[in-house]
């Protein structure tokens, strides 16, 4: 076996899992390829958050198995959240599938591949071993890019949101010990990573299993580590966001002025049906306290429209919230019923798909105009910009402002080193990006 190919769907956790799979295979002396036809091993890292993504997984497997005709050596591994849900069923449904591996079992990948290659065994590795039983080797992680290092701090989720499949696919919450986290951050910093992103489905619910200190303490510890230029974290759960955590934004300039804070709906009635455990008043209050310590922070959110029982009035409340909060960016989705979740069994009327579609479009249009306004309002401001890429047009590069906005700029006489930070003044605000000019050029 010489080359492997990884396809990734879904959230940052999946992205990181793919980076781990890549690192683990590379340790075996096998190289990644971007050409699926060259691969002797295909790993499909699937996402089950919405039905469409989950369906896509099986159709991809269908496409991949055809490649076995030309390459009888080819192994196909079904990984990620759909794999976790499907388990044995997947082996029956896809006769030449070679193995199934859930998200909590990524560390076992080399053994699973070996079992198939040497002994012909089609392993199904799903379920959730205790954290201490899991194999996690951050040194064997093929980080993508050289600026942002992602660090998992908490796995799984114990919340009971009625729409969400994550507790089933990623299992119960398990926090990683603080010492392990700090060691991984230190490792990344010493390799020159400028930006650290702490990851978890409910990242701010982290607690040190040994000392019980909370996420505010961890933020403080990571932010004060020499070499951590930018610190960000996803995803925060509104109800778990304490004042101590808010205060960290005031205390550490390297905690980026960007926060993803999913609200899901602007209607208290719907929030209740969703089982979110907070109301819009709590959310508004939290946003206000955050903005008090960090004016100009860019907020983003997730919203679901067409949740069962959502009336026009509920939807209007969501529009109002979006107008009031003025998010810098957002993700909005049409509700999708997921197996094993409580929402499909709620005794309320489903929302007609056309209605949900219309609401989604209306929400996008509103946000688009807000985003354009906000971005136009940034014209004239100068941001420390992390240069991350080459632009599409010759003579240009792109970067990220601390508030995580994409900014395009001409570099002038000589390009900036990728990974360096330079000041860029905004000259134009577009709905989804900024255009600027480096102060130095
Ligand atoms: N239908 C639609 N959107 C969903 N999300 C989670 N579950 C569903 C579902 N069943 C959205 C939520 C979550 C984001 C990651 O995906 O908004 O915050």
Tab-separated table of C-alpha atoms and ligand atoms in Angstrom:
chain	number	residue	atom	x	y	z
A	1	UNK	CA	0.000	0.000	0.000
A	2	UNK	CA	1.436	3.347	-1.008
A	3	UNK	CA	-1.083	6.144	-0.976
A	4	UNK	CA	-4.245	7.130	0.816
A	5	UNK	CA	-6.993	9.642	0.188
A	6	UNK	CA	-9.131	11.337	2.824
A	7	UNK	CA	-12.436	13.057	2.176
A	8	UNK	CA	-13.806	15.200	4.991
A	9	UNK	CA	-17.313	16.416	5.685
A	10	UNK	CA	-18.609	18.469	8.582
A	11	UNK	CA	-17.281	20.384	11.535
A	12	UNK	CA	-13.817	21.292	12.800
A	13	UNK	CA	-13.806	18.176	14.957
A	14	UNK	CA	-14.061	16.099	11.813
A	15	UNK	CA	-11.383	18.188	10.166
A	16	UNK	CA	-9.077	17.529	13.077
A	17	UNK	CA	-9.954	13.824	13.045
A	18	UNK	CA	-8.941	13.731	9.378
A	19	UNK	CA	-5.653	15.399	10.242
A	20	UNK	CA	-5.115	12.707	12.862
A	21	UNK	CA	-5.933	9.925	10.390
A	22	UNK	CA	-3.510	11.484	7.935
A	23	UNK	CA	-0.751	11.676	10.537
A	24	UNK	CA	-1.315	8.096	11.666
A	25	UNK	CA	-1.131	6.720	8.127
A	26	UNK	CA	1.949	8.795	7.350
A	27	UNK	CA	3.616	7.279	10.393
A	28	UNK	CA	3.087	3.938	8.662
A	29	UNK	CA	5.035	5.259	5.692
A	30	UNK	CA	1.973	5.773	3.509
A	31	UNK	CA	1.528	9.087	1.738
A	32	UNK	CA	-1.576	11.202	1.230
A	33	UNK	CA	-2.751	11.930	-2.311
A	34	UNK	CA	-5.244	14.399	-3.731
A	35	UNK	CA	-6.041	11.999	-6.571
A	36	UNK	CA	-8.555	9.449	-5.423
A	37	UNK	CA	-7.659	7.162	-8.357
A	38	UNK	CA	-4.091	6.881	-7.070
A	39	UNK	CA	-5.186	5.730	-3.642
A	40	UNK	CA	-4.930	2.239	-2.196
A	41	UNK	CA	-6.842	3.383	0.868
A	42	UNK	CA	-9.827	5.741	0.894
A	43	UNK	CA	-11.065	7.188	4.163
A	44	UNK	CA	-14.484	8.835	4.038
A	45	UNK	CA	-14.926	11.016	7.111
A	46	UNK	CA	-18.679	11.545	7.141
A	47	UNK	CA	-21.065	14.021	8.793
A	48	UNK	CA	-24.560	13.282	10.045
A	49	UNK	CA	-25.670	16.660	11.346
A	50	UNK	CA	-28.317	16.998	8.621
A	51	UNK	CA	-29.969	14.379	6.471
A	52	UNK	CA	-28.457	15.554	3.197
A	53	UNK	CA	-24.903	15.171	4.448
A	54	UNK	CA	-25.682	11.710	5.806
A	55	UNK	CA	-27.211	10.547	2.515
A	56	UNK	CA	-24.221	11.802	0.640
A	57	UNK	CA	-21.998	9.442	2.611
A	58	UNK	CA	-23.587	6.356	1.113
A	59	UNK	CA	-23.572	7.731	-2.396
A	60	UNK	CA	-19.850	8.483	-2.054
A	61	UNK	CA	-19.197	4.942	-0.860
A	62	UNK	CA	-21.086	3.738	-3.923
A	63	UNK	CA	-18.804	5.758	-6.180
A	64	UNK	CA	-15.655	4.661	-4.407
A	65	UNK	CA	-16.383	0.956	-4.569
A	66	UNK	CA	-16.431	1.153	-8.365
A	67	UNK	CA	-12.737	2.036	-8.177
A	68	UNK	CA	-12.047	-1.438	-6.837
A	69	UNK	CA	-12.503	-2.780	-10.373
A	70	UNK	CA	-9.293	-1.083	-11.465
A	71	UNK	CA	-7.503	-1.542	-8.173
A	72	UNK	CA	-8.360	-4.791	-6.374
A	73	UNK	CA	-5.980	-3.796	-3.556
A	74	UNK	CA	-8.058	-0.738	-2.717
A	75	UNK	CA	-9.412	-0.525	0.829
A	76	UNK	CA	-12.344	1.719	1.721
A	77	UNK	CA	-12.906	2.864	5.294
A	78	UNK	CA	-16.145	4.469	6.402
A	79	UNK	CA	-15.306	6.952	9.172
A	80	UNK	CA	-16.910	9.820	11.068
A	81	UNK	CA	-20.371	10.355	12.472
A	82	UNK	CA	-22.496	8.440	9.946
A	83	UNK	CA	-20.147	5.492	10.359
A	84	UNK	CA	-20.653	5.658	14.125
A	85	UNK	CA	-24.416	5.591	13.674
A	86	UNK	CA	-24.522	2.871	11.060
A	87	UNK	CA	-21.959	0.433	12.466
A	88	UNK	CA	-22.511	-3.171	11.265
A	89	UNK	CA	-25.371	-2.049	9.041
A	90	UNK	CA	-22.917	-0.282	6.772
A	91	UNK	CA	-21.023	-3.526	6.092
A	92	UNK	CA	-24.251	-5.188	4.984
A	93	UNK	CA	-25.377	-2.272	2.893
A	94	UNK	CA	-22.030	-1.828	1.146
A	95	UNK	CA	-20.747	-5.337	0.452
A	96	UNK	CA	-17.183	-4.382	-0.373
A	97	UNK	CA	-16.702	-1.856	2.374
A	98	UNK	CA	-13.551	-2.785	4.309
A	99	UNK	CA	-14.082	-1.263	7.733
A	100	UNK	CA	-16.182	1.121	9.809
A	101	UNK	CA	-14.607	3.475	12.339
A	102	UNK	CA	-16.389	5.963	14.631
A	103	UNK	CA	-14.945	9.335	15.719
A	104	UNK	CA	-13.896	8.110	19.160
A	105	UNK	CA	-11.807	5.320	17.603
A	106	UNK	CA	-9.547	7.292	15.258
A	107	UNK	CA	-6.438	6.324	17.234
A	108	UNK	CA	-7.002	2.684	16.240
A	109	UNK	CA	-6.838	3.339	12.499
A	110	UNK	CA	-3.464	1.664	11.794
A	111	UNK	CA	-4.551	-1.498	13.643
A	112	UNK	CA	-7.896	-1.571	11.856
A	113	UNK	CA	-6.224	-1.256	8.453
A	114	UNK	CA	-3.735	-3.946	9.410
A	115	UNK	CA	-6.556	-6.282	10.486
A	116	UNK	CA	-8.086	-5.997	7.053
A	117	UNK	CA	-4.881	-6.227	5.052
A	118	UNK	CA	-3.225	-9.077	6.879
A	119	UNK	CA	-6.107	-11.087	8.272
A	120	UNK	CA	-8.991	-10.113	6.017
A	121	UNK	CA	-11.005	-8.916	9.011
A	122	UNK	CA	-13.677	-6.272	8.396
A	123	UNK	CA	-13.477	-4.374	11.672
A	124	UNK	CA	-16.385	-2.319	12.989
A	125	UNK	CA	-14.895	0.058	15.578
A	126	UNK	CA	-17.657	2.198	17.010
A	127	UNK	CA	-18.699	3.301	20.496
A	128	UNK	CA	-17.022	5.423	23.104
A	129	UNK	CA	-14.180	4.069	25.218
A	130	UNK	CA	-13.180	6.005	28.337
A	131	UNK	CA	-10.851	8.886	27.500
A	132	UNK	CA	-7.976	7.124	29.257
A	133	UNK	CA	-8.429	4.122	26.934
A	134	UNK	CA	-8.344	6.219	23.799
A	135	UNK	CA	-5.195	6.583	21.782
A	136	UNK	CA	-4.359	10.193	21.155
A	137	UNK	CA	-0.932	11.111	19.907
A	138	UNK	CA	-0.760	14.770	19.031
A	139	UNK	CA	2.702	14.345	17.607
A	140	UNK	CA	1.308	12.040	14.911
A	141	UNK	CA	-1.092	14.683	13.676
A	142	UNK	CA	-0.608	15.989	10.129
A	143	UNK	CA	-1.541	19.622	10.724
A	144	UNK	CA	-2.916	21.360	7.709
A	145	UNK	CA	-1.387	24.726	7.092
A	146	UNK	CA	1.192	26.242	9.332
A	147	UNK	CA	-0.620	29.047	11.119
A	148	UNK	CA	-3.594	27.611	12.924
A	149	UNK	CA	-3.213	24.669	15.263
A	150	UNK	CA	-6.424	23.072	16.464
A	151	UNK	CA	-6.456	21.475	19.898
A	152	UNK	CA	-9.336	19.333	21.126
A	153	UNK	CA	-10.092	20.084	24.747
A	154	UNK	CA	-13.426	18.336	25.171
A	155	UNK	CA	-15.032	15.503	23.229
A	156	UNK	CA	-18.711	14.613	22.956
A	157	UNK	CA	-21.732	16.409	24.355
A	158	UNK	CA	-24.120	15.879	27.282
A	159	UNK	CA	-26.740	18.401	26.211
A	160	UNK	CA	-30.146	17.221	25.124
A	161	UNK	CA	-31.041	19.609	22.317
A	162	UNK	CA	-34.009	17.948	20.669
A	163	UNK	CA	-32.787	18.487	17.103
A	164	UNK	CA	-29.226	17.321	17.518
A	165	UNK	CA	-27.600	13.993	16.759
A	166	UNK	CA	-24.149	14.877	18.124
A	167	UNK	CA	-24.570	13.243	21.575
A	168	UNK	CA	-25.203	9.961	19.744
A	169	UNK	CA	-22.359	10.276	17.269
A	170	UNK	CA	-19.686	11.776	19.486
A	171	UNK	CA	-20.789	10.265	22.759
A	172	UNK	CA	-20.808	11.632	26.293
A	173	UNK	CA	-18.706	14.611	27.243
A	174	UNK	CA	-15.106	13.949	28.236
A	175	UNK	CA	-12.703	16.742	29.057
A	176	UNK	CA	-9.018	16.340	28.397
A	177	UNK	CA	-6.687	17.034	31.310
A	178	UNK	CA	-5.284	20.567	31.419
A	179	UNK	CA	-1.695	19.303	31.422
A	180	UNK	CA	-2.233	17.426	28.152
A	181	UNK	CA	-3.814	20.476	26.559
A	182	UNK	CA	-1.036	22.819	27.653
A	183	UNK	CA	1.577	20.342	26.425
A	184	UNK	CA	-0.085	20.240	23.006
A	185	UNK	CA	-0.287	24.032	22.799
A	186	UNK	CA	3.370	24.266	23.787
A	187	UNK	CA	4.235	21.748	21.096
A	188	UNK	CA	2.357	23.782	18.455
A	189	UNK	CA	3.905	27.067	19.519
A	190	UNK	CA	7.374	25.577	19.387
A	191	UNK	CA	6.668	24.500	15.807
A	192	UNK	CA	5.761	28.085	14.940
A	193	UNK	CA	1.981	27.970	14.940
A	194	UNK	CA	0.729	31.506	15.522
A	195	UNK	CA	-2.863	30.792	16.191
A	196	UNK	CA	-4.350	28.279	18.597
A	197	UNK	CA	-7.941	27.154	18.256
A	198	UNK	CA	-9.433	25.194	21.138
A	199	UNK	CA	-12.104	22.763	20.001
A	200	UNK	CA	-15.131	21.116	21.534
A	201	UNK	CA	-18.829	20.698	20.771
A	202	UNK	CA	-19.423	22.650	23.980
A	203	UNK	CA	-15.940	24.043	24.373
A	204	UNK	CA	-16.773	26.296	27.332
A	205	UNK	CA	-18.160	23.372	29.337
A	206	UNK	CA	-14.619	22.018	29.700
A	207	UNK	CA	-13.453	21.236	33.220
A	208	UNK	CA	-10.123	19.812	34.223
A	209	UNK	CA	-10.855	16.200	35.242
A	210	UNK	CA	-8.085	16.397	37.842
A	211	UNK	CA	-8.638	19.764	39.523
A	212	UNK	CA	-12.140	20.711	38.323
A	213	UNK	CA	-11.026	24.217	37.279
A	214	UNK	CA	-13.150	25.582	34.452
A	215	UNK	CA	-12.716	26.977	30.961
A	216	UNK	CA	-12.035	30.538	32.159
A	217	UNK	CA	-8.927	29.246	33.934
A	218	UNK	CA	-7.825	27.310	30.869
A	219	UNK	CA	-8.270	30.371	28.649
A	220	UNK	CA	-6.176	32.384	31.057
A	221	UNK	CA	-3.447	29.742	31.095
A	222	UNK	CA	-3.303	29.348	27.318
A	223	UNK	CA	-3.499	33.087	26.629
A	224	UNK	CA	-0.497	33.731	28.867
A	225	UNK	CA	1.697	31.119	27.202
A	226	UNK	CA	4.561	32.824	25.369
A	227	UNK	CA	4.161	32.532	21.601
A	228	UNK	CA	0.369	32.279	21.512
A	229	UNK	CA	-0.314	35.186	19.194
A	230	UNK	CA	-3.988	34.524	18.573
A	231	UNK	CA	-6.319	32.385	20.595
A	232	UNK	CA	-9.806	31.343	19.550
A	233	UNK	CA	-12.232	28.615	20.517
A	234	UNK	CA	-15.363	26.912	19.151
A	235	UNK	CA	-18.183	26.158	19.922
A	236	UNK	CA	-19.464	27.982	23.000
A	237	UNK	CA	-22.785	27.150	24.577
A	238	UNK	CA	-24.550	30.357	25.673
A	239	UNK	CA	-25.787	29.070	29.024
A	240	UNK	CA	-22.335	27.849	30.016
A	241	UNK	CA	-20.635	31.159	29.295
A	242	UNK	CA	-19.765	32.541	32.741
A	243	UNK	CA	-18.740	36.089	33.681
A	244	UNK	CA	-15.244	34.762	34.377
A	245	UNK	CA	-15.054	33.680	30.744
A	246	UNK	CA	-16.385	37.038	29.576
A	247	UNK	CA	-13.703	38.744	31.659
A	248	UNK	CA	-10.939	36.878	29.824
A	249	UNK	CA	-11.765	38.906	26.723
A	250	UNK	CA	-10.964	42.022	28.698
A	251	UNK	CA	-7.817	40.600	30.220
A	252	UNK	CA	-6.023	39.138	27.199
A	253	UNK	CA	-5.587	41.053	23.954
A	254	UNK	CA	-4.524	37.833	22.188
A	255	UNK	CA	-7.947	36.264	22.691
A	256	UNK	CA	-9.388	37.130	19.288
A	257	UNK	CA	-12.318	39.525	19.067
A	258	UNK	CA	-14.431	36.854	17.450
A	259	UNK	CA	-16.947	34.547	19.093
A	260	UNK	CA	-19.220	31.891	17.672
A	261	UNK	CA	-22.261	31.733	19.899
A	262	UNK	CA	-25.062	29.619	18.430
A	263	UNK	CA	-28.490	30.910	19.411
A	264	UNK	CA	-30.562	28.611	17.114
A	265	UNK	CA	-33.763	30.704	17.380
A	266	UNK	CA	-34.965	34.119	18.516
A	267	UNK	CA	-38.204	32.741	19.955
A	268	UNK	CA	-38.393	31.586	23.561
A	269	UNK	CA	-41.158	29.157	22.681
A	270	UNK	CA	-38.957	27.458	20.074
A	271	UNK	CA	-35.873	27.537	22.310
A	272	UNK	CA	-37.941	25.640	24.856
A	273	UNK	CA	-39.049	23.057	22.301
A	274	UNK	CA	-35.427	22.746	21.250
A	275	UNK	CA	-34.441	22.062	24.858
A	276	UNK	CA	-31.743	24.711	24.776
A	277	UNK	CA	-32.068	25.642	28.447
A	278	UNK	CA	-31.850	29.421	27.982
A	279	UNK	CA	-34.053	32.214	26.730
A	280	UNK	CA	-33.338	35.151	24.453
A	281	UNK	CA	-33.052	37.442	27.482
A	282	UNK	CA	-30.074	35.453	28.752
A	283	UNK	CA	-28.547	35.607	25.296
A	284	UNK	CA	-28.996	39.375	24.891
A	285	UNK	CA	-27.563	39.942	28.350
A	286	UNK	CA	-24.536	37.766	27.611
A	287	UNK	CA	-23.861	39.556	24.327
A	288	UNK	CA	-24.087	42.892	26.077
A	289	UNK	CA	-21.596	41.856	28.751
A	290	UNK	CA	-19.189	40.520	26.141
A	291	UNK	CA	-19.405	43.699	24.093
A	292	UNK	CA	-18.816	45.784	27.179
A	293	UNK	CA	-15.387	44.225	27.701
A	294	UNK	CA	-14.608	43.858	23.993
A	295	UNK	CA	-16.354	46.485	21.868
A	296	UNK	CA	-16.078	45.635	18.187
A	297	UNK	CA	-16.008	41.896	18.776
A	298	UNK	CA	-17.364	40.011	15.746
A	299	UNK	CA	-20.068	37.587	16.772
A	300	UNK	CA	-21.315	34.702	14.710
A	301	UNK	CA	-24.094	32.223	15.278
A	302	UNK	CA	-26.005	29.169	14.091
A	303	UNK	CA	-29.731	29.361	13.385
A	304	UNK	CA	-32.295	26.729	12.503
A	305	UNK	CA	-35.473	27.687	10.653
A	306	UNK	CA	-38.516	25.504	10.203
A	307	UNK	CA	-38.117	23.717	13.528
A	308	UNK	CA	-41.347	21.818	14.339
A	309	UNK	CA	-43.989	24.194	15.661
A	310	UNK	CA	-42.246	27.336	14.375
A	311	UNK	CA	-44.950	29.898	13.547
A	312	UNK	CA	-44.550	33.028	11.548
A	313	UNK	CA	-44.425	34.933	14.813
A	314	UNK	CA	-41.555	32.770	16.053
A	315	UNK	CA	-39.711	33.375	12.825
A	316	UNK	CA	-40.253	37.127	13.120
A	317	UNK	CA	-38.642	36.900	16.554
A	318	UNK	CA	-35.599	35.285	14.937
A	319	UNK	CA	-35.397	38.070	12.358
A	320	UNK	CA	-35.609	40.613	15.149
A	321	UNK	CA	-32.806	38.935	17.078
A	322	UNK	CA	-30.594	38.897	14.000
A	323	UNK	CA	-31.323	42.564	13.438
A	324	UNK	CA	-30.647	43.449	17.072
A	325	UNK	CA	-27.439	41.509	17.562
A	326	UNK	CA	-25.840	42.372	14.214
A	327	UNK	CA	-23.674	39.327	13.669
A	328	UNK	CA	-20.507	39.642	11.648
A	329	UNK	CA	-21.349	36.305	10.008
A	330	UNK	CA	-23.760	33.451	10.548
A	331	UNK	CA	-24.747	29.930	9.558
A	332	UNK	CA	-28.424	29.226	8.997
A	333	UNK	CA	-29.973	25.856	8.269
A	334	UNK	CA	-33.321	24.382	7.482
A	335	UNK	CA	-34.386	21.964	10.193
A	336	UNK	CA	-33.672	18.368	9.271
A	337	UNK	CA	-35.169	15.528	11.367
A	338	UNK	CA	-32.476	13.180	12.672
A	339	UNK	CA	-32.947	9.576	13.805
A	340	UNK	CA	-32.997	9.024	17.532
A	341	UNK	CA	-33.575	12.690	18.402
A	342	UNK	CA	-36.616	13.971	20.303
A	343	UNK	CA	-37.809	16.731	17.976
A	344	UNK	CA	-39.586	14.494	15.435
A	345	UNK	CA	-41.755	13.198	18.288
A	346	UNK	CA	-42.832	16.612	19.565
A	347	UNK	CA	-46.602	17.063	19.531
A	348	UNK	CA	-46.532	20.133	17.312
A	349	UNK	CA	-47.140	20.736	13.620
A	350	UNK	CA	-44.267	20.336	11.226
A	351	UNK	CA	-43.390	23.354	9.104
A	352	UNK	CA	-44.049	22.911	5.380
A	353	UNK	CA	-40.780	22.660	3.426
A	354	UNK	CA	-41.714	25.606	1.158
A	355	UNK	CA	-42.322	27.751	4.212
A	356	UNK	CA	-39.004	26.752	5.741
A	357	UNK	CA	-37.230	27.478	2.439
A	358	UNK	CA	-38.803	30.900	2.219
A	359	UNK	CA	-37.840	31.708	5.793
A	360	UNK	CA	-34.281	30.631	5.192
A	361	UNK	CA	-34.017	32.877	2.126
A	362	UNK	CA	-35.452	35.805	4.047
A	363	UNK	CA	-32.960	35.279	6.830
A	364	UNK	CA	-30.037	35.097	4.402
A	365	UNK	CA	-31.146	38.304	2.690
A	366	UNK	CA	-31.388	40.139	5.998
A	367	UNK	CA	-27.986	38.947	7.166
A	368	UNK	CA	-26.397	39.790	3.817
A	369	UNK	CA	-27.492	43.399	4.118
A	370	UNK	CA	-26.352	43.617	7.751
A	371	UNK	CA	-22.973	42.133	6.883
A	372	UNK	CA	-22.479	44.573	4.013
A	373	UNK	CA	-23.306	47.461	6.320
A	374	UNK	CA	-20.941	46.273	9.027
A	375	UNK	CA	-18.118	45.657	6.570
A	376	UNK	CA	-18.596	49.034	4.893
A	377	UNK	CA	-18.420	50.571	8.360
A	378	UNK	CA	-14.902	49.136	8.752
A	379	UNK	CA	-13.514	51.243	5.885
A	380	UNK	CA	-10.631	53.342	7.179
A	381	UNK	CA	-9.814	51.002	10.076
A	382	UNK	CA	-6.422	49.335	10.241
A	383	UNK	CA	-6.098	45.719	11.347
A	384	UNK	CA	-3.187	43.513	12.297
A	385	UNK	CA	-3.533	40.987	9.528
A	386	UNK	CA	-2.182	37.460	9.565
A	387	UNK	CA	-1.077	36.841	5.976
A	388	UNK	CA	-2.414	33.406	5.129
A	389	UNK	CA	-2.523	32.979	1.382
A	390	UNK	CA	-1.959	34.168	-2.156
A	391	UNK	CA	-4.806	36.069	-3.773
A	392	UNK	CA	-6.498	34.997	-6.980
A	393	UNK	CA	-5.378	38.165	-8.757
A	394	UNK	CA	-1.674	38.539	-9.463
A	395	UNK	CA	0.114	40.777	-7.002
A	396	UNK	CA	-2.373	40.155	-4.196
A	397	UNK	CA	-2.456	38.212	-0.966
A	398	UNK	CA	-5.145	37.436	1.548
A	399	UNK	CA	-5.188	37.373	5.298
A	400	UNK	CA	-7.327	37.292	8.402
A	401	UNK	CA	-8.060	40.171	10.717
A	402	UNK	CA	-8.159	39.358	14.441
A	403	UNK	CA	-11.976	39.372	14.126
A	404	UNK	CA	-11.497	36.579	11.577
A	405	UNK	CA	-12.582	38.552	8.530
A	406	UNK	CA	-11.060	37.640	5.199
A	407	UNK	CA	-9.136	40.567	3.731
A	408	UNK	CA	-7.675	40.893	0.214
A	409	UNK	CA	-4.818	43.297	-0.483
A	410	UNK	CA	-2.138	44.075	-3.056
A	411	UNK	CA	1.277	43.463	-1.537
A	412	UNK	CA	3.141	46.222	-3.376
A	413	UNK	CA	6.832	45.722	-4.171
A	414	UNK	CA	7.371	42.412	-2.443
A	415	UNK	CA	4.975	39.837	-1.028
A	416	UNK	CA	4.673	39.306	2.707
A	417	UNK	CA	5.888	36.048	4.117
A	418	UNK	CA	2.947	33.738	4.669
A	419	UNK	CA	2.381	33.528	8.402
A	420	UNK	CA	3.671	37.004	9.105
A	421	UNK	CA	1.501	39.752	10.520
A	422	UNK	CA	1.157	43.125	8.848
A	423	UNK	CA	-1.107	46.131	9.224
A	424	UNK	CA	-3.747	46.521	6.538
A	425	UNK	CA	-6.126	49.467	6.172
A	426	UNK	CA	-9.609	48.634	4.921
A	427	UNK	CA	-10.614	50.434	1.724
A	428	UNK	CA	-13.739	48.543	0.800
A	429	UNK	CA	-16.271	46.400	2.635
A	430	UNK	CA	-17.975	43.573	0.713
A	431	UNK	CA	-20.664	41.296	2.186
A	432	UNK	CA	-18.255	38.426	2.787
A	433	UNK	CA	-14.819	40.013	2.814
A	434	UNK	CA	-12.782	43.199	3.005
A	435	UNK	CA	-10.391	44.796	0.549
A	436	UNK	CA	-7.472	46.790	1.925
A	437	UNK	CA	-3.995	48.184	1.512
A	438	UNK	CA	-0.996	47.332	3.688
A	439	UNK	CA	0.296	50.282	5.699
A	440	UNK	CA	3.855	49.233	4.833
A	441	UNK	CA	3.319	49.149	1.035
B	1	LIG	N1	-31.319	20.262	11.459
B	1	LIG	C1	-30.783	21.441	11.036
B	1	LIG	N2	-29.720	21.996	11.576
B	1	LIG	C2	-29.118	21.363	12.595
B	1	LIG	N3	-28.046	21.680	13.340
B	1	LIG	C3	-27.858	20.700	14.248
B	1	LIG	N4	-28.784	19.753	14.102
B	1	LIG	C4	-29.593	20.135	13.083
B	1	LIG	C5	-30.746	19.589	12.485
B	1	LIG	N5	-31.285	18.450	12.910
B	1	LIG	C6	-27.297	22.914	13.183
B	1	LIG	C7	-27.301	23.729	14.475
B	1	LIG	C8	-25.912	23.530	14.995
B	1	LIG	C9	-25.126	23.415	13.717
B	1	LIG	C10	-23.774	22.811	13.850
B	1	LIG	O1	-25.939	22.622	12.891
B	1	LIG	O2	-27.551	25.079	14.158
B	1	LIG	O3	-25.478	24.593	15.825
